[in-house]
């Protein structure tokens, strides 16, 4: 819990944005305009989709090599300047190259009023990511800010309950969720909010890239599973739309402390070993 945690409700924004494959510079310029628009409209935390600077479907490391960035790097510098100018926090999705190892990751960077804060590397890869990226090696970090404790997950992470749970156990109040979803990853979000007592700001795409369709329906969820805002949903037949949309909702910090958090604090960890060794459902003895 933050000692100087804000008690005042504030606005957050999810940007439903459709980057163009292999057009990093153009995507960043287009995304900058939307982030500035959200900041002008009073949003204090702004979340963009997964791989927002480059597009998503790369066949191998060679294909994505011209578009990777370090974190911190060019992308964090650009959005960090916006964050400083407007006094906001921004989470942006991008392909990252680790300078020391040369390994690539599907990552997200968090910048704020004082510059670069931290990053998250996607842990649970989808088949497309695995052709060029390694699984994240930083765990699920929680970043303390003046508006609350912020964690980040990306797309397939929501399919596995552990990634949200780890964030909650580390004190997360807000989950920034970046995705390129055909529906699977966003389907889990209401339950993840309720299970862990956290706000979720989900940013998705709403178009088709190569043969993959993304449905939009970016959403903001309360810790009680209330849908506070939702973007347009795009069915397969409308999948070539390049509709851009920003959705907004209010976050009330008084909801950071809730029954779900209390339940998590009361879990009986001494039973974990027995649960792991329990034979179910195939115990024929």
PDB file of N, CA and C in Angstrom, residues 6 13 16 44 87 105-106 115 141-142 186 194 213 224 236 247 251 260 277-278:
ATOM      1  N   UNK A   6      -3.098   8.345  -3.641  1.00  0.00           N
ATOM      2  CA  UNK A   6      -4.135   9.333  -3.898  1.00  0.00           C
ATOM      3  C   UNK A   6      -5.490   8.851  -3.393  1.00  0.00           C
ATOM      4  N   UNK A  13      -7.728   5.917 -19.570  1.00  0.00           N
ATOM      5  CA  UNK A  13      -8.116   5.754 -20.971  1.00  0.00           C
ATOM      6  C   UNK A  13      -7.502   4.494 -21.565  1.00  0.00           C
ATOM      7  N   UNK A  16      -8.027   2.028 -28.445  1.00  0.00           N
ATOM      8  CA  UNK A  16      -8.261   0.938 -29.402  1.00  0.00           C
ATOM      9  C   UNK A  16      -7.633   1.385 -30.724  1.00  0.00           C
ATOM     10  N   UNK A  44      -5.324  10.245 -16.708  1.00  0.00           N
ATOM     11  CA  UNK A  44      -4.073  10.210 -15.964  1.00  0.00           C
ATOM     12  C   UNK A  44      -3.270   8.943 -16.233  1.00  0.00           C
ATOM     13  N   UNK A  87       1.803  15.343 -17.458  1.00  0.00           N
ATOM     14  CA  UNK A  87       1.699  14.797 -16.111  1.00  0.00           C
ATOM     15  C   UNK A  87       0.875  13.530 -16.049  1.00  0.00           C
ATOM     16  N   UNK A 105      11.844  -9.669 -27.040  1.00  0.00           N
ATOM     17  CA  UNK A 105      10.693  -9.917 -26.177  1.00  0.00           C
ATOM     18  C   UNK A 105       9.487  -9.122 -26.662  1.00  0.00           C
ATOM     19  N   UNK A 106       8.311  -9.673 -26.452  1.00  0.00           N
ATOM     20  CA  UNK A 106       7.057  -8.939 -26.628  1.00  0.00           C
ATOM     21  C   UNK A 106       6.839  -8.189 -25.312  1.00  0.00           C
ATOM     22  N   UNK A 115       9.426  10.438 -16.334  1.00  0.00           N
ATOM     23  CA  UNK A 115      10.179   9.655 -17.298  1.00  0.00           C
ATOM     24  C   UNK A 115       9.899   8.159 -17.219  1.00  0.00           C
ATOM     25  N   UNK A 141       6.137  -7.602 -12.241  1.00  0.00           N
ATOM     26  CA  UNK A 141       6.501  -6.512 -11.349  1.00  0.00           C
ATOM     27  C   UNK A 141       5.317  -5.569 -11.139  1.00  0.00           C
ATOM     28  N   UNK A 142       5.321  -4.919  -9.993  1.00  0.00           N
ATOM     29  CA  UNK A 142       4.299  -3.917  -9.682  1.00  0.00           C
ATOM     30  C   UNK A 142       5.012  -2.599  -9.438  1.00  0.00           C
ATOM     31  N   UNK A 186      -9.498 -11.535 -23.882  1.00  0.00           N
ATOM     32  CA  UNK A 186     -10.380 -10.561 -23.229  1.00  0.00           C
ATOM     33  C   UNK A 186     -11.564 -11.249 -22.554  1.00  0.00           C
ATOM     34  N   UNK A 194     -12.461  -9.718 -10.647  1.00  0.00           N
ATOM     35  CA  UNK A 194     -13.163 -10.141  -9.432  1.00  0.00           C
ATOM     36  C   UNK A 194     -12.252 -10.997  -8.547  1.00  0.00           C
ATOM     37  N   UNK A 213      -7.960 -11.950 -37.199  1.00  0.00           N
ATOM     38  CA  UNK A 213      -8.917 -10.877 -36.924  1.00  0.00           C
ATOM     39  C   UNK A 213      -8.960 -10.551 -35.435  1.00  0.00           C
ATOM     40  N   UNK A 224     -14.783  -5.157  -8.828  1.00  0.00           N
ATOM     41  CA  UNK A 224     -15.975  -5.953  -8.526  1.00  0.00           C
ATOM     42  C   UNK A 224     -16.580  -6.579  -9.781  1.00  0.00           C
ATOM     43  N   UNK A 236     -16.136 -10.704 -37.537  1.00  0.00           N
ATOM     44  CA  UNK A 236     -15.220 -11.101 -38.606  1.00  0.00           C
ATOM     45  C   UNK A 236     -15.484 -10.355 -39.912  1.00  0.00           C
ATOM     46  N   UNK A 247     -11.601   4.983 -25.085  1.00  0.00           N
ATOM     47  CA  UNK A 247     -12.645   4.866 -24.075  1.00  0.00           C
ATOM     48  C   UNK A 247     -12.092   5.347 -22.738  1.00  0.00           C
ATOM     49  N   UNK A 251     -11.503   5.874 -12.075  1.00  0.00           N
ATOM     50  CA  UNK A 251     -11.008   4.940 -11.064  1.00  0.00           C
ATOM     51  C   UNK A 251     -11.127   5.606  -9.693  1.00  0.00           C
ATOM     52  N   UNK A 260     -11.957  -9.044  -2.073  1.00  0.00           N
ATOM     53  CA  UNK A 260     -11.082  -9.994  -2.780  1.00  0.00           C
ATOM     54  C   UNK A 260      -9.652  -9.903  -2.267  1.00  0.00           C
ATOM     55  N   UNK A 277       0.032 -32.004  -4.983  1.00  0.00           N
ATOM     56  CA  UNK A 277       0.213 -33.453  -5.051  1.00  0.00           C
ATOM     57  C   UNK A 277      -1.101 -34.221  -5.145  1.00  0.00           C
ATOM     58  N   UNK A 278      -2.228 -33.505  -5.136  1.00  0.00           N
ATOM     59  CA  UNK A 278      -3.535 -34.169  -5.193  1.00  0.00           C
ATOM     60  C   UNK A 278      -3.754 -34.782  -6.572  1.00  0.00           C
TER      61      UNK A 278
END
